[in-house]
Amino acid sequence: MADQGANGLRTVGLPQQEVMHNSESVEKPSQTLLPNKMLEQVIRTPDRQPSPQPTHLSVPGAAQNRVLQEEGSGYVAPKFEGKEAQMEEVMDQIEEKGFIPSDFIETETNWFYNELGIDDMYFQTETVEAVVNHILSLYAGKVAAYARDDNRLEIRLDKESVDHAVYIDTSRPGNSSIDGPRYEQRIDEKYLNGSTSKNSYRVETFRSNTPLPGQADQQLRCYFVYKCSFTNPDPGLNETKLDVIGEKRFLQKATKNTIEIYQEIINNAVGRTGPVIEMFDIEGKRDKRLVIAYRQGSAMGMFSALSDLYHYYGLTSSRKYVEQFSNGITIVSLYLRHLPNAISNARHPPIEASVHQIMKEVSLLYCVPQNKFQGHFASGRMSLQETIYAHCVWVFVGHFLNRLGSEYTSLASVLDSSNSAHAEMLSKIKRRLRMDTFTSDYILEIINKYPDLIRSLYLAFANTHYVQTRGYQDDFIPTLSYLRLQVDKVLDDGELKALISKTVVNEHDEMVMTAFRVFNSSVLKTNFYTPTKVALSFRLHPSFLPEAEYPQPLFGMFLVISSEFRGFHLRFRDIARGGIRIVKSRNREAYSINARSLFDENYNLANTQQRKNKDIPEGGSKGVILLDFRHQDKARVAFEKYIDSILDLLLPPTSPGIKDPIVDLHGQEEILFLGPDENTADLVDWATEHARARGAPWWKSFFTGKSPRLGGIPHDAYGMTTLSVREYILGIYRKLNLNPETVRKLQTGGPDGDLGSNEILLGNEKYTAIVDGAGVLVDPNGIDRAELVRLAKKRVMISEFDKSKLSPDGYRVLVDEVNITLPTGETVNNGMIFRNTFHLRGEKQFDVFVPCGGRPESIDLSTVHKVIVDGKSTIPYIVEGANLFITQDAKLRLEKAGCILYKDASANKGGVTSSSLEVLASLSFDDKGFEENMCIHEDGTAPPFYNAYVKEVQETIKENAALEFEAIWREHQQTGIPRSTLSDTLSVAITKLDEELQGTDLWKNEELRRSVLEDALPKLLLEKIGLDTIIERVPNNYLRAIFGSYLASRFVYEHGSNPSQFAFFAFMSKRMAKLDQQHRDLPIRINGS
C-alpha cells in the first residue's frame, strides 16, 4: 500500500517489474491511486519569492492580473509622409498592367492600404513594384476563387529579400495550416531558429480586421520579417538596458507602455535558464496579451508551435511580435482572443482558463517545441501533453525495445557473463542485432497509427503523476489533465494490456505499444507537470532492463529529453560519482549510430567507472548527453537544460505555481555527485553556481572539476589522472629494470589534452610518435623534448610543432593533407586515414604505448592482429590511459602475445580519487570554512590549506595506484591470469566485499568505525575539522561507504582477489589487536604526562 508522507506526497514501494521483452504483464507499483490527487492547501506568504531558477512564470490566482491601459498594439509606426504619393504611383502602375479593371483599381488599392491594418513601415520599406505585385496577386486570388467549385479564396504570397521578407496568406481563425505553405514554420527555420546577436530578425504579424469578401470564415494573415539593426550589437549577455540592447525599429515603434513591459521581462530573462512567461489583461476587453522571453537558440520552432498551442484551446491572435535583443534574448508577444464562434462552444473553456492553461503548457512546449507527433497536435486530434508524452515514450522505446530474440538469450546463457571477453562479445552481437528491424522511423510509424491508444496510455500516466495542488476552485485548473481525469475512465494496467491486444494489428505493433505500459510503470518521478521547466526529466526504476543484457543491476536511472538532446544518467550505487559527457555527431548517419549505442555506451562507461572507483566510497556513475544532429552547436544549452531538469527531481519544491510538488514513488532523498568529461569541462562552474542559486544544500559537492575559485581541484592543473597512469608505467620500468630514457614511446592524445600534456610533462621517455586531433608526429631518433614541453605547456596540438626540430628521419602528417611522401619513401594518400590507423601499423619501433586520447574501441578484435606479428605483440608494454581505447577481447589477445598491459579501469583512476577527496572536503567543511580553506582568492592566491590538501591528494593517488599495481603484478605471477582480467577481478572482489561490509555489524562497532575512518580520511581534514565534526556533517551513508571501501580495498590488495576463507578473519584480527594495543597504551601515556 502507498504510504502518506509527511509532505503530503504518497511514496510507493516498487516491486520487481517485468523486463521489456516480456509483453505478458507489466506490473505497476502497488498503489491505490485516487483520480486527481489533492495536496494540502499551499499558503503563500507575502515575502515568498519564486524559485530563482530556471524560469519565471506569472502565477495565476496569486494576485490581480496586470491590466494594459492602452489601446492598440503597443506599437506606433512612424508616419510615412510619402504614403499618398506612393499610393498614386501604385495605382498608375496597376492601370498600366491592365489586369485589374479600371473601375476596381482604386477600391482594391484602398483596401490594401487602409483596410488590412498594414502599418506604414511596410510601405516605407517596400518598392512601388513590390506593392503593385502584392495587390495584383491578391486580386488574382479573388478571381481564381470564382473558378473553384467551392468558391474558396486562397491567397499565398511571399517575397524574400536580403534584409526583409513579406508573407500574406488566407487564414481561418483558430486553425493551424497543415497543408498550406506553412509560413510560420518557414519563418522559424529561415529567420528565427538561428538567431544570434550578430544575425537575427524581428517579426510582425497581424490578422486583417475584416473577413475577405464573400469569405465570412477567412481573413488575411500578414507576416513582415526585418533584419535586426541593433544600437549596440555586442553589449554582453548580462546587459539589460533596452536603449542599449534594443533593435532600432523596435525602439522607434514601441510605445512607452511596451518599453516598460519589455524592460521588466528582460530583467527577469537575463537571470534565467528557461523562459519568462507573463500575461496581461487588456482594459475594457476579454482579450489577453501573453509575453514570453527566452534565450536565442534555446527553443527552435517556438514561434509556429505557439500558434498550434493557442489554436488547440480555441483562441486566435490578432497580432504577434517577435523581438530580438543584442544580449541574446528573444521576446514573443501574442494578442489573444476567443474565436468569434467559440464563445458558446462547449469544447473550449472561457478565455481566462484557456490562457492559464496555455501559460502552464508554454514551459512544456519550450522543452520540445516541435515534437514527433506535432501533426496530431496541430490538427487538434491530440493535446500537447499527449503528443509530448508520446514523443518521450518514442525516445524510450528506441533505446529499450528488446529486439534481440530468444537466440541471443540462449547464447548469453551459454557464455560466462562474468568473463569480460564473453561479455564484450555479447555486447557486440547485441549492437549488431539492434541495428536491424526496429529503427526509430519504424517505431514512429507504429505509434502514429494509434492516437486513441496513446490517449488511454497517457491518461494512466497522468493519473499517477499529475498533482492538483490548490483545490477544486483553483483558477489554474489544467483543462486537460484535470478535467480528463474527472470525465474519462482511467484504465488499470490489465485493462490497458487487453485494449492494446485488441487494437493492434500485428506483433511488432503490440511490442511497441506495450513499451508504453513499461514506461508508465517505470517512472518513479518526473517534472512533466512542473509549471516551469526547461527539459523533461524522468527518474526510472531500472528493473525493466533484461538481466541477460545488463547483468550488473543499476541503482538509479534518469532519462532527460529536450528538442536539442536526449541524455541519461546511470549509477550503480546510491552514493556514486562520475562525469557528464556531451556526444557530438559529424552528420545524420553518425547521429543515428550514436543514438543506437547511447544507452549501452553510458552503461559501459558507468560500469567501467564502478570498477575504477574501487578505492573510493562512491560507486560508478556516468551521464551522457547526445546532441540532436540539427543542434551540434548547442552543447552549452543542452548541458544547462540537462542539469536543471535533473535538479527538478532532486530538490524539494519551494515556490507554489513555480515549482509545485511532484509525485515521488521513489520516496527517498537522492544526491548525485557529478564531474566533467568530454565537452563539459568549461561548464562545471555554471552547474555548481546554478545548484547554489536553486538552493541545493549540497551545491559544494554537486560537481567536481570546478574552478579553484569554487573550491575545485582541477585534474589537468595538478596532473591527477596522469599521476596514476605514471605509477603503472614506472612500476613496469621498476620490475623490469628498464631505463626510461631509452624506452621508445608512442602516445595517442597530444599536448593539447589533459592526460596527454601532463604525460609529456611528467614523463622522461624517448618519444618517437605522437598522434592527436591534428595528425601524426614521428621521429625515430626521438622527438625534440624541449619543443614537446613547449606545446604541452601551451596546450596546443602537434600542428604547432616546429618542424625544423625534427631529424632527417622525422615527419609530420596533418589530417587535411594528402599525397605526402615520408622519409622512408612511403606515400600517404589521406592524412585523416593515416592518423586514424597509425597506432595499428604494426612496426616494431615502439617499446611502450600510452593511449591518452582517442575514440573507444580504437583497437578491437578485428584490428588487433595488425599489432601482432608472428604471434608476438609488436609493442611490449601498454598502459591504457584513455577509457575503453582497447576492447577487452583485444587486450586478452595482446597479453597472450606477450604484451604487459594494464587496462584503463586500473591505470587512470587518479582522477576519480582526486574528485572523491574534493567531494569529501566539500561535505566536511561548512560554507564559511569551505570558502576560507578551499576557494582560491580573487587575487589568484590559494589558502595554505588548499595547497597542502592538493599535495596530500596527489600522494594518495600514487599510493592507491602502487597498491593495485603490485597486487595485479603479484597475482599474475602466481596464477598466470591475464592482467586485464585480474584488474576486473580485483575490482569486483573489492566492490562486492565493500557492499557486504557496509551491511554487517562491523559498522556498529563504534571503536572500529572511528579507527577505520581515522585511517581512511585525509590527515589534513582530521587535523583541521576533527573526526567528530566530520561525522556530524558528512551524510551517514557516505561515511558507511568510506568505511566499506577502505577496508575492502586494503584487504584485497594485500590478500588478492581469491583469498582463503580465513584471510579476512586474520586481517580483521590484526586490526582489532591494534585497537586493543591502543587501549592498553592509553593509560600509560596519561600517567606519563
PDB file of C-alpha atoms in Angstrom, residues 722 725-726 729 733 743-779 783 785 788-789 791-793 795-798 834-835 837-840 845-854 858-859 875 877-882 885:
ATOM      1  CA  THR A 722      48.397  11.258 -15.158  1.00  0.00           C
ATOM      2  CA  VAL A 725      48.982   6.331 -15.172  1.00  0.00           C
ATOM      3  CA  ARG A 726      52.619   7.182 -14.476  1.00  0.00           C
ATOM      4  CA  ILE A 729      54.426   2.909 -16.244  1.00  0.00           C
ATOM      5  CA  TYR A 733      60.170   0.005 -15.563  1.00  0.00           C
ATOM      6  CA  VAL A 743      62.353   3.457 -23.906  1.00  0.00           C
ATOM      7  CA  ARG A 744      60.765   4.343 -27.275  1.00  0.00           C
ATOM      8  CA  LYS A 745      57.272   5.694 -26.674  1.00  0.00           C
ATOM      9  CA  LEU A 746      54.071   6.030 -28.739  1.00  0.00           C
ATOM     10  CA  GLN A 747      51.261   8.213 -27.371  1.00  0.00           C
ATOM     11  CA  THR A 748      47.791   8.937 -28.731  1.00  0.00           C
ATOM     12  CA  GLY A 749      46.271  12.087 -27.318  1.00  0.00           C
ATOM     13  CA  GLY A 750      48.596  15.009 -27.833  1.00  0.00           C
ATOM     14  CA  PRO A 751      49.974  18.001 -25.959  1.00  0.00           C
ATOM     15  CA  ASP A 752      46.642  19.849 -26.144  1.00  0.00           C
ATOM     16  CA  GLY A 753      44.790  17.420 -23.837  1.00  0.00           C
ATOM     17  CA  ASP A 754      44.747  16.989 -20.052  1.00  0.00           C
ATOM     18  CA  LEU A 755      46.189  13.479 -19.946  1.00  0.00           C
ATOM     19  CA  GLY A 756      48.422  13.897 -22.994  1.00  0.00           C
ATOM     20  CA  SER A 757      50.037  17.166 -21.913  1.00  0.00           C
ATOM     21  CA  ASN A 758      50.725  16.004 -18.359  1.00  0.00           C
ATOM     22  CA  GLU A 759      52.127  12.683 -19.603  1.00  0.00           C
ATOM     23  CA  ILE A 760      54.620  14.670 -21.683  1.00  0.00           C
ATOM     24  CA  LEU A 761      55.499  16.948 -18.760  1.00  0.00           C
ATOM     25  CA  LEU A 762      55.902  14.127 -16.209  1.00  0.00           C
ATOM     26  CA  GLY A 763      57.498  11.517 -18.473  1.00  0.00           C
ATOM     27  CA  ASN A 764      61.139  11.213 -19.470  1.00  0.00           C
ATOM     28  CA  GLU A 765      60.969   8.527 -22.152  1.00  0.00           C
ATOM     29  CA  LYS A 766      62.239   8.820 -25.715  1.00  0.00           C
ATOM     30  CA  TYR A 767      59.113   9.913 -27.603  1.00  0.00           C
ATOM     31  CA  THR A 768      59.137   8.529 -31.148  1.00  0.00           C
ATOM     32  CA  ALA A 769      55.500   9.169 -32.153  1.00  0.00           C
ATOM     33  CA  ILE A 770      52.537  11.265 -31.013  1.00  0.00           C
ATOM     34  CA  VAL A 771      49.058  11.103 -32.553  1.00  0.00           C
ATOM     35  CA  ASP A 772      46.430  13.762 -31.791  1.00  0.00           C
ATOM     36  CA  GLY A 773      43.468  15.515 -33.370  1.00  0.00           C
ATOM     37  CA  ALA A 774      45.728  17.400 -35.779  1.00  0.00           C
ATOM     38  CA  GLY A 775      47.622  14.422 -37.158  1.00  0.00           C
ATOM     39  CA  VAL A 776      50.772  12.310 -36.612  1.00  0.00           C
ATOM     40  CA  LEU A 777      54.233  13.417 -35.449  1.00  0.00           C
ATOM     41  CA  VAL A 778      57.076  10.872 -35.781  1.00  0.00           C
ATOM     42  CA  ASP A 779      60.811  10.909 -35.210  1.00  0.00           C
ATOM     43  CA  ILE A 783      61.085  13.898 -30.841  1.00  0.00           C
ATOM     44  CA  ARG A 785      61.734  17.160 -25.827  1.00  0.00           C
ATOM     45  CA  LEU A 788      57.192  18.941 -26.911  1.00  0.00           C
ATOM     46  CA  VAL A 789      57.259  20.545 -23.452  1.00  0.00           C
ATOM     47  CA  LEU A 791      53.486  22.565 -26.780  1.00  0.00           C
ATOM     48  CA  ALA A 792      52.310  20.771 -23.626  1.00  0.00           C
ATOM     49  CA  LYS A 793      52.586  23.910 -21.501  1.00  0.00           C
ATOM     50  CA  ARG A 795      48.172  23.144 -24.569  1.00  0.00           C
ATOM     51  CA  VAL A 796      48.230  23.096 -28.372  1.00  0.00           C
ATOM     52  CA  MET A 797      48.229  20.307 -30.956  1.00  0.00           C
ATOM     53  CA  ILE A 798      51.201  18.976 -32.879  1.00  0.00           C
ATOM     54  CA  PHE A 834      46.771   7.774 -41.742  1.00  0.00           C
ATOM     55  CA  ARG A 835      46.050   9.430 -38.376  1.00  0.00           C
ATOM     56  CA  THR A 837      45.126   3.930 -38.226  1.00  0.00           C
ATOM     57  CA  PHE A 838      48.674   4.905 -37.249  1.00  0.00           C
ATOM     58  CA  HIS A 839      48.556   3.005 -33.942  1.00  0.00           C
ATOM     59  CA  LEU A 840      47.788  -0.175 -35.945  1.00  0.00           C
ATOM     60  CA  GLN A 845      59.500   0.824 -33.463  1.00  0.00           C
ATOM     61  CA  PHE A 846      57.894   1.359 -30.044  1.00  0.00           C
ATOM     62  CA  ASP A 847      58.565  -0.180 -26.631  1.00  0.00           C
ATOM     63  CA  VAL A 848      55.689   1.365 -24.708  1.00  0.00           C
ATOM     64  CA  PHE A 849      52.298   2.632 -25.879  1.00  0.00           C
ATOM     65  CA  VAL A 850      50.295   5.006 -23.666  1.00  0.00           C
ATOM     66  CA  PRO A 851      46.863   5.886 -25.123  1.00  0.00           C
ATOM     67  CA  CYS A 852      45.975   9.269 -23.577  1.00  0.00           C
ATOM     68  CA  GLY A 853      43.178  10.032 -26.023  1.00  0.00           C
ATOM     69  CA  GLY A 854      41.207   8.548 -28.909  1.00  0.00           C
ATOM     70  CA  SER A 858      40.284   2.001 -31.383  1.00  0.00           C
ATOM     71  CA  ILE A 859      41.805  -1.484 -31.112  1.00  0.00           C
ATOM     72  CA  ILE A 875      54.503  -3.275 -28.607  1.00  0.00           C
ATOM     73  CA  TYR A 877      54.169  -2.637 -22.832  1.00  0.00           C
ATOM     74  CA  ILE A 878      50.813  -0.837 -22.912  1.00  0.00           C
ATOM     75  CA  VAL A 879      49.308   1.300 -20.128  1.00  0.00           C
ATOM     76  CA  GLU A 880      45.787   2.323 -21.193  1.00  0.00           C
ATOM     77  CA  GLY A 881      45.257   5.896 -20.050  1.00  0.00           C
ATOM     78  CA  ALA A 882      42.247   6.610 -22.289  1.00  0.00           C
ATOM     79  CA  PHE A 885      40.614   2.530 -26.056  1.00  0.00           C
TER      80      PHE A 885
END
